[in-house]
Amino acid sequence: MILGHLFGLYTHPKQEWRTIDKEHEGFQSSLSHILLIALLPPTFAFISSVFIGWRIGVGEPIFLTQSSALGMSVAMYFALIAGVFALAYLTYWMSHTFGSTPTYTQALELAAYTATPLFMVSIAAIYPQVWFLMIAGLAGIAYSVYLLYTGVPILMHIPEERGFIYSSSIVTCGLVLLVSIIAGSVILWNLGLGPQFSH
């Protein structure tokens, strides 16, 4: 069921990971979850940049044109989905090193549900103040990392000690992916595909 595990991951994460591990709803369920939850960041980013305006310091709010914001939101949506799939692949690729033999679908489940809190805090963009977004973002990252550390031993069927090292490796790969996405964005901006501001 789409978003079926969402409430449990926030209220009793370890028990919910065991339920996910027991049910293994399959590739289609994980894909549906990713496609739906990845809509949140671009949607709220579009709303805040076009209708509310971003405040950086004490100046006037900064707005983007609708066409520019829409293009950037669509690009963000596909980048987020690609990021989750890439993280799942790296998780799957590293698994044998840590004595685990998951299917790619299991790795995708882990990546999809781990990314969920980070995607959900994007609702904070409705109040587009940099300090507020940083606090919300850090909270989302912290809970995503917590879910990762609790979920790896359960879904990958390995001891917690080995799961800790495995999770740390996944976090490192996630940071590399994030930097790659940011670098890609900068390159696109330099090619003339950057934001267009409305006056």
PDB file of C-alpha atoms in Angstrom:
ATOM      1  CA  MET A   1       0.000   0.000   0.000  1.00  0.00           C
ATOM      2  CA  ILE A   2       1.357   3.413  -0.987  1.00  0.00           C
ATOM      3  CA  LEU A   3       2.545   5.369   2.096  1.00  0.00           C
ATOM      4  CA  GLY A   4       1.300   2.478   4.240  1.00  0.00           C
ATOM      5  CA  HIS A   5       4.389   2.408   6.440  1.00  0.00           C
ATOM      6  CA  LEU A   6       4.715   6.160   6.857  1.00  0.00           C
ATOM      7  CA  PHE A   7       3.045   6.511  10.258  1.00  0.00           C
ATOM      8  CA  GLY A   8       4.897   3.520  11.716  1.00  0.00           C
ATOM      9  CA  LEU A   9       8.308   4.807  10.626  1.00  0.00           C
ATOM     10  CA  TYR A  10       7.709   7.894  12.771  1.00  0.00           C
ATOM     11  CA  THR A  11       6.073   6.248  15.790  1.00  0.00           C
ATOM     12  CA  HIS A  12       7.864   2.876  16.106  1.00  0.00           C
ATOM     13  CA  PRO A  13      10.583   2.670  13.408  1.00  0.00           C
ATOM     14  CA  LYS A  14      12.258  -0.633  14.398  1.00  0.00           C
ATOM     15  CA  GLN A  15       8.942  -2.465  14.538  1.00  0.00           C
ATOM     16  CA  GLU A  16       7.916  -0.925  11.206  1.00  0.00           C
ATOM     17  CA  TRP A  17      11.204  -1.975   9.565  1.00  0.00           C
ATOM     18  CA  ARG A  18      10.474  -5.545  10.698  1.00  0.00           C
ATOM     19  CA  THR A  19       7.011  -5.287   9.125  1.00  0.00           C
ATOM     20  CA  ILE A  20       8.538  -3.994   5.868  1.00  0.00           C
ATOM     21  CA  ASP A  21      11.064  -6.826   5.941  1.00  0.00           C
ATOM     22  CA  LYS A  22       8.324  -9.403   6.536  1.00  0.00           C
ATOM     23  CA  GLU A  23       5.954  -8.121   3.843  1.00  0.00           C
ATOM     24  CA  HIS A  24       8.390  -7.040   1.066  1.00  0.00           C
ATOM     25  CA  GLU A  25       5.646  -5.506  -1.031  1.00  0.00           C
ATOM     26  CA  GLY A  26       7.817  -5.454  -4.134  1.00  0.00           C
ATOM     27  CA  PHE A  27       9.349  -3.099  -6.666  1.00  0.00           C
ATOM     28  CA  GLN A  28       6.080  -1.512  -7.777  1.00  0.00           C
ATOM     29  CA  SER A  29       5.130  -0.508  -4.226  1.00  0.00           C
ATOM     30  CA  SER A  30       8.539   1.069  -3.588  1.00  0.00           C
ATOM     31  CA  LEU A  31       8.400   2.880  -6.935  1.00  0.00           C
ATOM     32  CA  SER A  32       4.917   4.228  -6.191  1.00  0.00           C
ATOM     33  CA  HIS A  33       6.105   5.462  -2.801  1.00  0.00           C
ATOM     34  CA  ILE A  34       9.112   7.239  -4.346  1.00  0.00           C
ATOM     35  CA  LEU A  35       7.098   8.817  -7.185  1.00  0.00           C
ATOM     36  CA  LEU A  36       4.546  10.163  -4.730  1.00  0.00           C
ATOM     37  CA  ILE A  37       6.805  11.343  -1.903  1.00  0.00           C
ATOM     38  CA  ALA A  38       9.284  12.956  -4.333  1.00  0.00           C
ATOM     39  CA  LEU A  39       6.493  15.321  -5.439  1.00  0.00           C
ATOM     40  CA  LEU A  40       6.657  17.186  -2.123  1.00  0.00           C
ATOM     41  CA  PRO A  41       9.991  19.104  -2.422  1.00  0.00           C
ATOM     42  CA  PRO A  42       9.416  20.442  -5.973  1.00  0.00           C
ATOM     43  CA  THR A  43       5.786  21.303  -5.225  1.00  0.00           C
ATOM     44  CA  PHE A  44       6.575  23.321  -2.103  1.00  0.00           C
ATOM     45  CA  ALA A  45       9.646  24.870  -3.742  1.00  0.00           C
ATOM     46  CA  PHE A  46       7.463  26.018  -6.654  1.00  0.00           C
ATOM     47  CA  ILE A  47       4.809  27.506  -4.360  1.00  0.00           C
ATOM     48  CA  SER A  48       7.318  29.348  -2.196  1.00  0.00           C
ATOM     49  CA  SER A  49       9.425  30.717  -5.061  1.00  0.00           C
ATOM     50  CA  VAL A  50       6.498  31.911  -7.200  1.00  0.00           C
ATOM     51  CA  PHE A  51       3.809  32.969  -4.703  1.00  0.00           C
ATOM     52  CA  ILE A  52       5.506  33.643  -1.350  1.00  0.00           C
ATOM     53  CA  GLY A  53       9.033  34.772  -2.214  1.00  0.00           C
ATOM     54  CA  TRP A  54      12.344  33.889  -0.584  1.00  0.00           C
ATOM     55  CA  ARG A  55      13.817  36.211   1.987  1.00  0.00           C
ATOM     56  CA  ILE A  56      17.590  36.316   2.264  1.00  0.00           C
ATOM     57  CA  GLY A  57      18.553  38.826   4.921  1.00  0.00           C
ATOM     58  CA  VAL A  58      16.443  41.945   5.353  1.00  0.00           C
ATOM     59  CA  GLY A  59      15.849  42.784   1.688  1.00  0.00           C
ATOM     60  CA  GLU A  60      12.729  42.391  -0.392  1.00  0.00           C
ATOM     61  CA  PRO A  61      11.519  38.843  -1.079  1.00  0.00           C
ATOM     62  CA  ILE A  62      12.885  37.214  -4.235  1.00  0.00           C
ATOM     63  CA  PHE A  63      10.432  35.631  -6.692  1.00  0.00           C
ATOM     64  CA  LEU A  64      10.988  33.369  -9.697  1.00  0.00           C
ATOM     65  CA  THR A  65       8.946  33.470 -12.885  1.00  0.00           C
ATOM     66  CA  GLN A  66       6.412  30.656 -13.136  1.00  0.00           C
ATOM     67  CA  SER A  67       8.085  29.119 -16.196  1.00  0.00           C
ATOM     68  CA  SER A  68      11.524  29.171 -14.551  1.00  0.00           C
ATOM     69  CA  ALA A  69      10.216  27.741 -11.274  1.00  0.00           C
ATOM     70  CA  LEU A  70       8.268  25.039 -13.115  1.00  0.00           C
ATOM     71  CA  GLY A  71      11.316  23.959 -15.105  1.00  0.00           C
ATOM     72  CA  MET A  72      13.470  23.822 -11.991  1.00  0.00           C
ATOM     73  CA  SER A  73      10.757  21.915 -10.085  1.00  0.00           C
ATOM     74  CA  VAL A  74      10.462  19.273 -12.814  1.00  0.00           C
ATOM     75  CA  ALA A  75      14.256  18.903 -12.905  1.00  0.00           C
ATOM     76  CA  MET A  76      14.317  18.603  -9.088  1.00  0.00           C
ATOM     77  CA  TYR A  77      11.631  15.897  -9.176  1.00  0.00           C
ATOM     78  CA  PHE A  78      13.579  13.694 -11.573  1.00  0.00           C
ATOM     79  CA  ALA A  79      16.869  14.389  -9.786  1.00  0.00           C
ATOM     80  CA  LEU A  80      15.364  13.250  -6.471  1.00  0.00           C
ATOM     81  CA  ILE A  81      14.007  10.052  -8.012  1.00  0.00           C
ATOM     82  CA  ALA A  82      17.332   9.354  -9.727  1.00  0.00           C
ATOM     83  CA  GLY A  83      19.121  10.022  -6.421  1.00  0.00           C
ATOM     84  CA  VAL A  84      17.007   7.441  -4.566  1.00  0.00           C
ATOM     85  CA  PHE A  85      17.588   4.827  -7.290  1.00  0.00           C
ATOM     86  CA  ALA A  86      21.322   5.565  -7.317  1.00  0.00           C
ATOM     87  CA  LEU A  87      21.499   5.236  -3.523  1.00  0.00           C
ATOM     88  CA  ALA A  88      19.603   1.941  -3.742  1.00  0.00           C
ATOM     89  CA  TYR A  89      22.065   0.673  -6.351  1.00  0.00           C
ATOM     90  CA  LEU A  90      25.061   1.670  -4.218  1.00  0.00           C
ATOM     91  CA  THR A  91      23.447  -0.023  -1.199  1.00  0.00           C
ATOM     92  CA  TYR A  92      22.923  -3.177  -3.260  1.00  0.00           C
ATOM     93  CA  TRP A  93      26.432  -2.997  -4.744  1.00  0.00           C
ATOM     94  CA  MET A  94      28.092  -2.715  -1.306  1.00  0.00           C
ATOM     95  CA  SER A  95      25.961  -5.392   0.358  1.00  0.00           C
ATOM     96  CA  HIS A  96      28.238  -8.374  -0.337  1.00  0.00           C
ATOM     97  CA  THR A  97      31.147  -6.576   1.321  1.00  0.00           C
ATOM     98  CA  PHE A  98      29.180  -6.612   4.586  1.00  0.00           C
ATOM     99  CA  GLY A  99      27.927 -10.187   4.313  1.00  0.00           C
ATOM    100  CA  SER A 100      24.441  -9.372   3.082  1.00  0.00           C
ATOM    101  CA  THR A 101      22.657 -10.685  -0.024  1.00  0.00           C
ATOM    102  CA  PRO A 102      19.617  -8.443  -0.584  1.00  0.00           C
ATOM    103  CA  THR A 103      17.679  -8.117  -3.816  1.00  0.00           C
ATOM    104  CA  TYR A 104      17.717  -4.734  -5.546  1.00  0.00           C
ATOM    105  CA  THR A 105      14.083  -4.302  -4.444  1.00  0.00           C
ATOM    106  CA  GLN A 106      15.112  -4.623  -0.777  1.00  0.00           C
ATOM    107  CA  ALA A 107      17.811  -1.996  -1.301  1.00  0.00           C
ATOM    108  CA  LEU A 108      15.230   0.231  -3.017  1.00  0.00           C
ATOM    109  CA  GLU A 109      12.831  -0.189  -0.084  1.00  0.00           C
ATOM    110  CA  LEU A 110      15.583   0.907   2.290  1.00  0.00           C
ATOM    111  CA  ALA A 111      16.494   3.938   0.164  1.00  0.00           C
ATOM    112  CA  ALA A 112      12.859   4.951  -0.413  1.00  0.00           C
ATOM    113  CA  TYR A 113      11.760   4.849   3.214  1.00  0.00           C
ATOM    114  CA  THR A 114      15.012   6.360   4.464  1.00  0.00           C
ATOM    115  CA  ALA A 115      14.636   9.358   2.139  1.00  0.00           C
ATOM    116  CA  THR A 116      11.028   9.973   3.196  1.00  0.00           C
ATOM    117  CA  PRO A 117      11.635  12.280   6.227  1.00  0.00           C
ATOM    118  CA  LEU A 118      14.068  14.381   4.187  1.00  0.00           C
ATOM    119  CA  PHE A 119      11.462  14.819   1.450  1.00  0.00           C
ATOM    120  CA  MET A 120       8.638  15.490   3.903  1.00  0.00           C
ATOM    121  CA  VAL A 121      10.371  18.391   5.675  1.00  0.00           C
ATOM    122  CA  SER A 122      10.138  20.282   2.379  1.00  0.00           C
ATOM    123  CA  ILE A 123       6.775  21.522   3.661  1.00  0.00           C
ATOM    124  CA  ALA A 124       8.933  24.023   5.586  1.00  0.00           C
ATOM    125  CA  ALA A 125       9.420  25.875   2.267  1.00  0.00           C
ATOM    126  CA  ILE A 126       5.986  27.421   2.882  1.00  0.00           C
ATOM    127  CA  TYR A 127       7.893  29.677   5.313  1.00  0.00           C
ATOM    128  CA  PRO A 128      10.925  30.413   3.110  1.00  0.00           C
ATOM    129  CA  GLN A 129      13.350  31.841   5.634  1.00  0.00           C
ATOM    130  CA  VAL A 130      16.882  30.467   5.292  1.00  0.00           C
ATOM    131  CA  TRP A 131      17.402  29.880   9.050  1.00  0.00           C
ATOM    132  CA  PHE A 132      14.074  28.041   9.361  1.00  0.00           C
ATOM    133  CA  LEU A 133      14.747  25.866   6.318  1.00  0.00           C
ATOM    134  CA  MET A 134      18.201  24.973   7.639  1.00  0.00           C
ATOM    135  CA  ILE A 135      16.756  23.830  10.975  1.00  0.00           C
ATOM    136  CA  ALA A 136      14.004  21.829   9.235  1.00  0.00           C
ATOM    137  CA  GLY A 137      16.520  20.341   6.796  1.00  0.00           C
ATOM    138  CA  LEU A 138      18.861  19.271   9.587  1.00  0.00           C
ATOM    139  CA  ALA A 139      15.942  17.653  11.428  1.00  0.00           C
ATOM    140  CA  GLY A 140      14.965  15.768   8.260  1.00  0.00           C
ATOM    141  CA  ILE A 141      18.528  14.622   7.610  1.00  0.00           C
ATOM    142  CA  ALA A 142      18.946  13.518  11.242  1.00  0.00           C
ATOM    143  CA  TYR A 143      15.793  11.391  11.181  1.00  0.00           C
ATOM    144  CA  SER A 144      16.625   9.932   7.754  1.00  0.00           C
ATOM    145  CA  VAL A 145      20.047   8.895   9.064  1.00  0.00           C
ATOM    146  CA  TYR A 146      18.411   7.419  12.183  1.00  0.00           C
ATOM    147  CA  LEU A 147      16.026   5.398   9.996  1.00  0.00           C
ATOM    148  CA  LEU A 148      18.975   4.194   7.941  1.00  0.00           C
ATOM    149  CA  TYR A 149      20.941   3.036  10.982  1.00  0.00           C
ATOM    150  CA  THR A 150      17.924   1.219  12.430  1.00  0.00           C
ATOM    151  CA  GLY A 151      16.765  -0.223   9.106  1.00  0.00           C
ATOM    152  CA  VAL A 152      19.998  -1.635   7.669  1.00  0.00           C
ATOM    153  CA  PRO A 153      20.484  -4.481  10.205  1.00  0.00           C
ATOM    154  CA  ILE A 154      16.815  -5.492   9.874  1.00  0.00           C
ATOM    155  CA  LEU A 155      16.365  -5.331   6.089  1.00  0.00           C
ATOM    156  CA  MET A 156      19.858  -6.561   5.240  1.00  0.00           C
ATOM    157  CA  HIS A 157      19.797  -9.342   7.879  1.00  0.00           C
ATOM    158  CA  ILE A 158      23.180  -8.564   9.403  1.00  0.00           C
ATOM    159  CA  PRO A 159      24.349  -7.922  12.999  1.00  0.00           C
ATOM    160  CA  GLU A 160      23.969  -4.369  14.314  1.00  0.00           C
ATOM    161  CA  GLU A 161      27.735  -3.879  14.604  1.00  0.00           C
ATOM    162  CA  ARG A 162      28.263  -4.656  10.927  1.00  0.00           C
ATOM    163  CA  GLY A 163      25.105  -2.722  10.084  1.00  0.00           C
ATOM    164  CA  PHE A 164      26.596   0.396  11.670  1.00  0.00           C
ATOM    165  CA  ILE A 165      29.615   0.312   9.341  1.00  0.00           C
ATOM    166  CA  TYR A 166      27.381  -0.513   6.354  1.00  0.00           C
ATOM    167  CA  SER A 167      25.064   2.401   7.199  1.00  0.00           C
ATOM    168  CA  SER A 168      28.021   4.758   7.552  1.00  0.00           C
ATOM    169  CA  SER A 169      29.178   3.734   4.077  1.00  0.00           C
ATOM    170  CA  ILE A 170      25.690   4.425   2.677  1.00  0.00           C
ATOM    171  CA  VAL A 171      25.653   7.873   4.336  1.00  0.00           C
ATOM    172  CA  THR A 172      29.009   8.639   2.715  1.00  0.00           C
ATOM    173  CA  CYS A 173      27.659   7.583  -0.695  1.00  0.00           C
ATOM    174  CA  GLY A 174      24.562   9.698  -0.102  1.00  0.00           C
ATOM    175  CA  LEU A 175      26.706  12.756   0.587  1.00  0.00           C
ATOM    176  CA  VAL A 176      28.677  12.130  -2.601  1.00  0.00           C
ATOM    177  CA  LEU A 177      25.411  11.883  -4.560  1.00  0.00           C
ATOM    178  CA  LEU A 178      24.186  15.136  -3.005  1.00  0.00           C
ATOM    179  CA  VAL A 179      27.382  16.954  -3.940  1.00  0.00           C
ATOM    180  CA  SER A 180      27.107  15.527  -7.480  1.00  0.00           C
ATOM    181  CA  ILE A 181      23.545  16.845  -7.845  1.00  0.00           C
ATOM    182  CA  ILE A 182      24.614  20.274  -6.577  1.00  0.00           C
ATOM    183  CA  ALA A 183      27.598  20.305  -8.955  1.00  0.00           C
ATOM    184  CA  GLY A 184      25.310  19.321 -11.839  1.00  0.00           C
ATOM    185  CA  SER A 185      22.966  22.188 -10.949  1.00  0.00           C
ATOM    186  CA  VAL A 186      25.854  24.690 -10.980  1.00  0.00           C
ATOM    187  CA  ILE A 187      26.990  23.421 -14.387  1.00  0.00           C
ATOM    188  CA  LEU A 188      23.451  23.794 -15.790  1.00  0.00           C
ATOM    189  CA  TRP A 189      23.223  27.315 -14.368  1.00  0.00           C
ATOM    190  CA  ASN A 190      26.494  28.219 -16.099  1.00  0.00           C
ATOM    191  CA  LEU A 191      25.057  26.899 -19.372  1.00  0.00           C
ATOM    192  CA  GLY A 192      22.216  29.405 -19.100  1.00  0.00           C
ATOM    193  CA  LEU A 193      19.606  27.138 -17.504  1.00  0.00           C
ATOM    194  CA  GLY A 194      19.554  29.023 -14.210  1.00  0.00           C
ATOM    195  CA  PRO A 195      16.590  30.667 -12.517  1.00  0.00           C
ATOM    196  CA  GLN A 196      14.822  33.689 -13.972  1.00  0.00           C
ATOM    197  CA  PHE A 197      13.679  36.240 -11.430  1.00  0.00           C
ATOM    198  CA  SER A 198      10.465  38.215 -11.664  1.00  0.00           C
ATOM    199  CA  HIS A 199      10.501  41.894 -10.750  1.00  0.00           C
TER     200      HIS A 199
END
